[in-house]
Amino acid sequence: QVQLQESGPGLVKPSQTLSLTCTVSGGSISSGDYYWSWIRQPPGKGLEWIGYIYYSGSTYYNPSLKSRVTISVDTSKNQFSLKLSSVTAADTAVYYCASEARDGYNEHDYWGQGTLVTVSS
Amino acid sequence: QSVLTQPPSASGTPGQRVTISCSGSSSNIGSNTVNWYQQLPGTAPKLLIYSNNQRPSGVPDRFSGSKSGTSASLAISGLQSEDEADYYCAAWDDSLNGHVVFGGGTKLTVL
């Protein structure tokens, strides 16, 4: 059973870079079965897909965030990471990492518990 | 404004059957499969239905999904109090090099 856990600062100042890491356990990030995704949810609002990375390093990003997003992977640590630059209050959200199946259906079958990141001075 | 359109709310009484709709376009639901997620209060979303109508192991058969054209539906039969949650549809969208899009979510209330 794959488990995911987000970690990182809960408070980021406006214009700075938000950085989060997701640690995968119960399976290898290099197994090839999954893309590794980031999804966010502003307080009281719906879900927004940020993007995913494959263990090889190939990435896909949400076009609306692409200019500010970088997702990277560290297979030696079984971790992948999110960086979101030039943040504003609109980036305040619960950030989830999740596995995205490579079966052609893009379902997110395993999720982390989520971490709230607040953008405020 | 979400790419996929869901009603903001739905309700039903215990034992009833309720359906939640999800409307999209030719670039998403019209050409790709639909997934559904259940989010209980204060928790992470949980995969409920994938590939339009497939249930992951452990999901009760009270939950079912369907797709027709550019719309999809989630049906919950034998409604139970523990089904009170937010429900989201999602699909791959082929536009702009491709990305996942979600519906805005439907809050289901069990009366």
Tab-separated table of N, CA and C in Angstrom, chain B residues 20-64:
chain	number	residue	atom	x	y	z
B	20	ILE	N	-25.340	12.825	-9.257
B	20	ILE	CA	-24.586	14.073	-9.386
B	20	ILE	C	-24.046	14.140	-10.802
B	21	SER	N	-24.292	15.239	-11.480
B	21	SER	CA	-23.878	15.374	-12.873
B	21	SER	C	-22.550	16.107	-12.992
B	22	CYS	N	-21.903	15.906	-14.125
B	22	CYS	CA	-20.618	16.548	-14.416
B	22	CYS	C	-20.598	16.815	-15.926
B	23	SER	N	-20.557	18.078	-16.288
B	23	SER	CA	-20.628	18.448	-17.693
B	23	SER	C	-19.300	19.025	-18.168
B	24	GLY	N	-18.857	18.574	-19.335
B	24	GLY	CA	-17.588	19.048	-19.867
B	24	GLY	C	-17.673	19.400	-21.335
B	25	SER	N	-16.617	19.081	-22.067
B	25	SER	CA	-16.568	19.411	-23.489
B	25	SER	C	-15.853	18.313	-24.259
B	26	SER	N	-15.710	18.530	-25.554
B	26	SER	CA	-15.103	17.518	-26.416
B	26	SER	C	-13.626	17.281	-26.098
B	27	SER	N	-12.969	18.270	-25.486
B	27	SER	CA	-11.543	18.115	-25.203
B	27	SER	C	-11.274	17.365	-23.900
B	28	ASN	N	-12.292	17.190	-23.077
B	28	ASN	CA	-12.077	16.470	-21.816
B	28	ASN	C	-12.985	15.245	-21.733
B	29	ILE	N	-14.191	15.394	-21.221
B	29	ILE	CA	-15.067	14.228	-21.063
B	29	ILE	C	-15.387	13.592	-22.413
B	30	GLY	N	-15.507	14.418	-23.433
B	30	GLY	CA	-15.862	13.896	-24.753
B	30	GLY	C	-14.828	12.974	-25.357
B	31	SER	N	-13.573	13.042	-24.884
B	31	SER	CA	-12.530	12.217	-25.482
B	31	SER	C	-11.691	11.459	-24.461
B	32	ASN	N	-12.023	11.594	-23.198
B	32	ASN	CA	-11.270	10.892	-22.144
B	32	ASN	C	-12.214	10.359	-21.076
B	33	THR	N	-11.677	9.491	-20.222
B	33	THR	CA	-12.519	8.902	-19.183
B	33	THR	C	-12.645	9.835	-17.980
B	34	VAL	N	-13.639	9.551	-17.166
B	34	VAL	CA	-13.968	10.384	-16.010
B	34	VAL	C	-13.691	9.630	-14.716
B	35	ASN	N	-13.127	10.331	-13.756
B	35	ASN	CA	-12.906	9.791	-12.414
B	35	ASN	C	-13.712	10.604	-11.407
B	36	TRP	N	-14.103	9.960	-10.332
B	36	TRP	CA	-14.863	10.618	-9.274
B	36	TRP	C	-14.158	10.430	-7.933
B	37	TYR	N	-14.207	11.467	-7.116
B	37	TYR	CA	-13.577	11.451	-5.796
B	37	TYR	C	-14.584	11.869	-4.736
B	38	GLN	N	-14.449	11.270	-3.567
B	38	GLN	CA	-15.247	11.627	-2.395
B	38	GLN	C	-14.331	12.278	-1.372
B	39	GLN	N	-14.726	13.433	-0.877
B	39	GLN	CA	-13.932	14.104	0.151
B	39	GLN	C	-14.788	14.322	1.393
B	40	LEU	N	-14.517	13.544	2.430
B	40	LEU	CA	-15.187	13.724	3.709
B	40	LEU	C	-14.607	14.959	4.389
B	41	PRO	N	-15.374	15.589	5.267
B	41	PRO	CA	-14.910	16.832	5.898
B	41	PRO	C	-13.546	16.681	6.565
B	42	GLY	N	-12.632	17.584	6.235
B	42	GLY	CA	-11.325	17.618	6.871
B	42	GLY	C	-10.358	16.522	6.443
B	43	THR	N	-10.691	15.807	5.365
B	43	THR	CA	-9.810	14.727	4.919
B	43	THR	C	-9.415	14.911	3.456
B	44	ALA	N	-8.428	14.117	3.028
B	44	ALA	CA	-8.015	14.142	1.638
B	44	ALA	C	-9.065	13.453	0.766
B	45	PRO	N	-9.154	13.838	-0.497
B	45	PRO	CA	-10.069	13.128	-1.410
B	45	PRO	C	-9.712	11.647	-1.503
B	46	LYS	N	-10.732	10.859	-1.809
B	46	LYS	CA	-10.577	9.414	-1.961
B	46	LYS	C	-11.141	9.025	-3.327
B	47	LEU	N	-10.407	8.202	-4.068
B	47	LEU	CA	-10.880	7.749	-5.365
B	47	LEU	C	-12.111	6.866	-5.200
B	48	LEU	N	-13.177	7.227	-5.913
B	48	LEU	CA	-14.446	6.516	-5.798
B	48	LEU	C	-14.761	5.707	-7.060
B	49	ILE	N	-14.561	6.320	-8.206
B	49	ILE	CA	-14.827	5.709	-9.504
B	49	ILE	C	-13.705	6.131	-10.454
B	50	TYR	N	-13.205	5.198	-11.254
B	50	TYR	CA	-12.247	5.566	-12.282
B	50	TYR	C	-12.686	4.972	-13.618
B	51	SER	N	-12.157	5.516	-14.684
B	51	SER	CA	-12.511	5.030	-16.019
B	51	SER	C	-14.030	4.964	-16.215
B	52	ASN	N	-14.692	6.034	-15.856
B	52	ASN	CA	-16.145	6.219	-16.028
B	52	ASN	C	-17.009	5.414	-15.061
B	53	ASN	N	-16.697	4.124	-14.883
B	53	ASN	CA	-17.632	3.262	-14.136
B	53	ASN	C	-16.963	2.145	-13.353
B	54	GLN	N	-15.644	2.253	-13.138
B	54	GLN	CA	-14.933	1.204	-12.414
B	54	GLN	C	-14.742	1.602	-10.954
B	55	ARG	N	-15.033	0.656	-10.063
B	55	ARG	CA	-14.845	0.909	-8.642
B	55	ARG	C	-13.541	0.292	-8.154
B	56	PRO	N	-12.707	1.097	-7.470
B	56	PRO	CA	-11.519	0.509	-6.828
B	56	PRO	C	-11.958	-0.489	-5.765
B	57	SER	N	-11.051	-1.387	-5.438
B	57	SER	CA	-11.325	-2.345	-4.389
B	57	SER	C	-11.730	-1.631	-3.099
B	58	GLY	N	-12.789	-2.103	-2.478
B	58	GLY	CA	-13.236	-1.536	-1.209
B	58	GLY	C	-14.343	-0.509	-1.329
B	59	VAL	N	-14.620	-0.029	-2.520
B	59	VAL	CA	-15.708	0.931	-2.714
B	59	VAL	C	-17.012	0.158	-2.888
B	60	PRO	N	-18.008	0.461	-2.070
B	60	PRO	CA	-19.279	-0.283	-2.137
B	60	PRO	C	-19.942	-0.147	-3.501
B	61	ASP	N	-20.690	-1.193	-3.896
B	61	ASP	CA	-21.350	-1.157	-5.198
B	61	ASP	C	-22.573	-0.240	-5.195
B	62	ARG	N	-22.810	0.455	-4.074
B	62	ARG	CA	-23.859	1.482	-4.044
B	62	ARG	C	-23.449	2.683	-4.926
B	63	PHE	N	-22.147	2.772	-5.156
B	63	PHE	CA	-21.631	3.873	-5.973
B	63	PHE	C	-21.422	3.389	-7.412
B	64	SER	N	-21.925	4.138	-8.371
B	64	SER	CA	-21.754	3.767	-9.766
B	64	SER	C	-21.578	5.019	-10.616
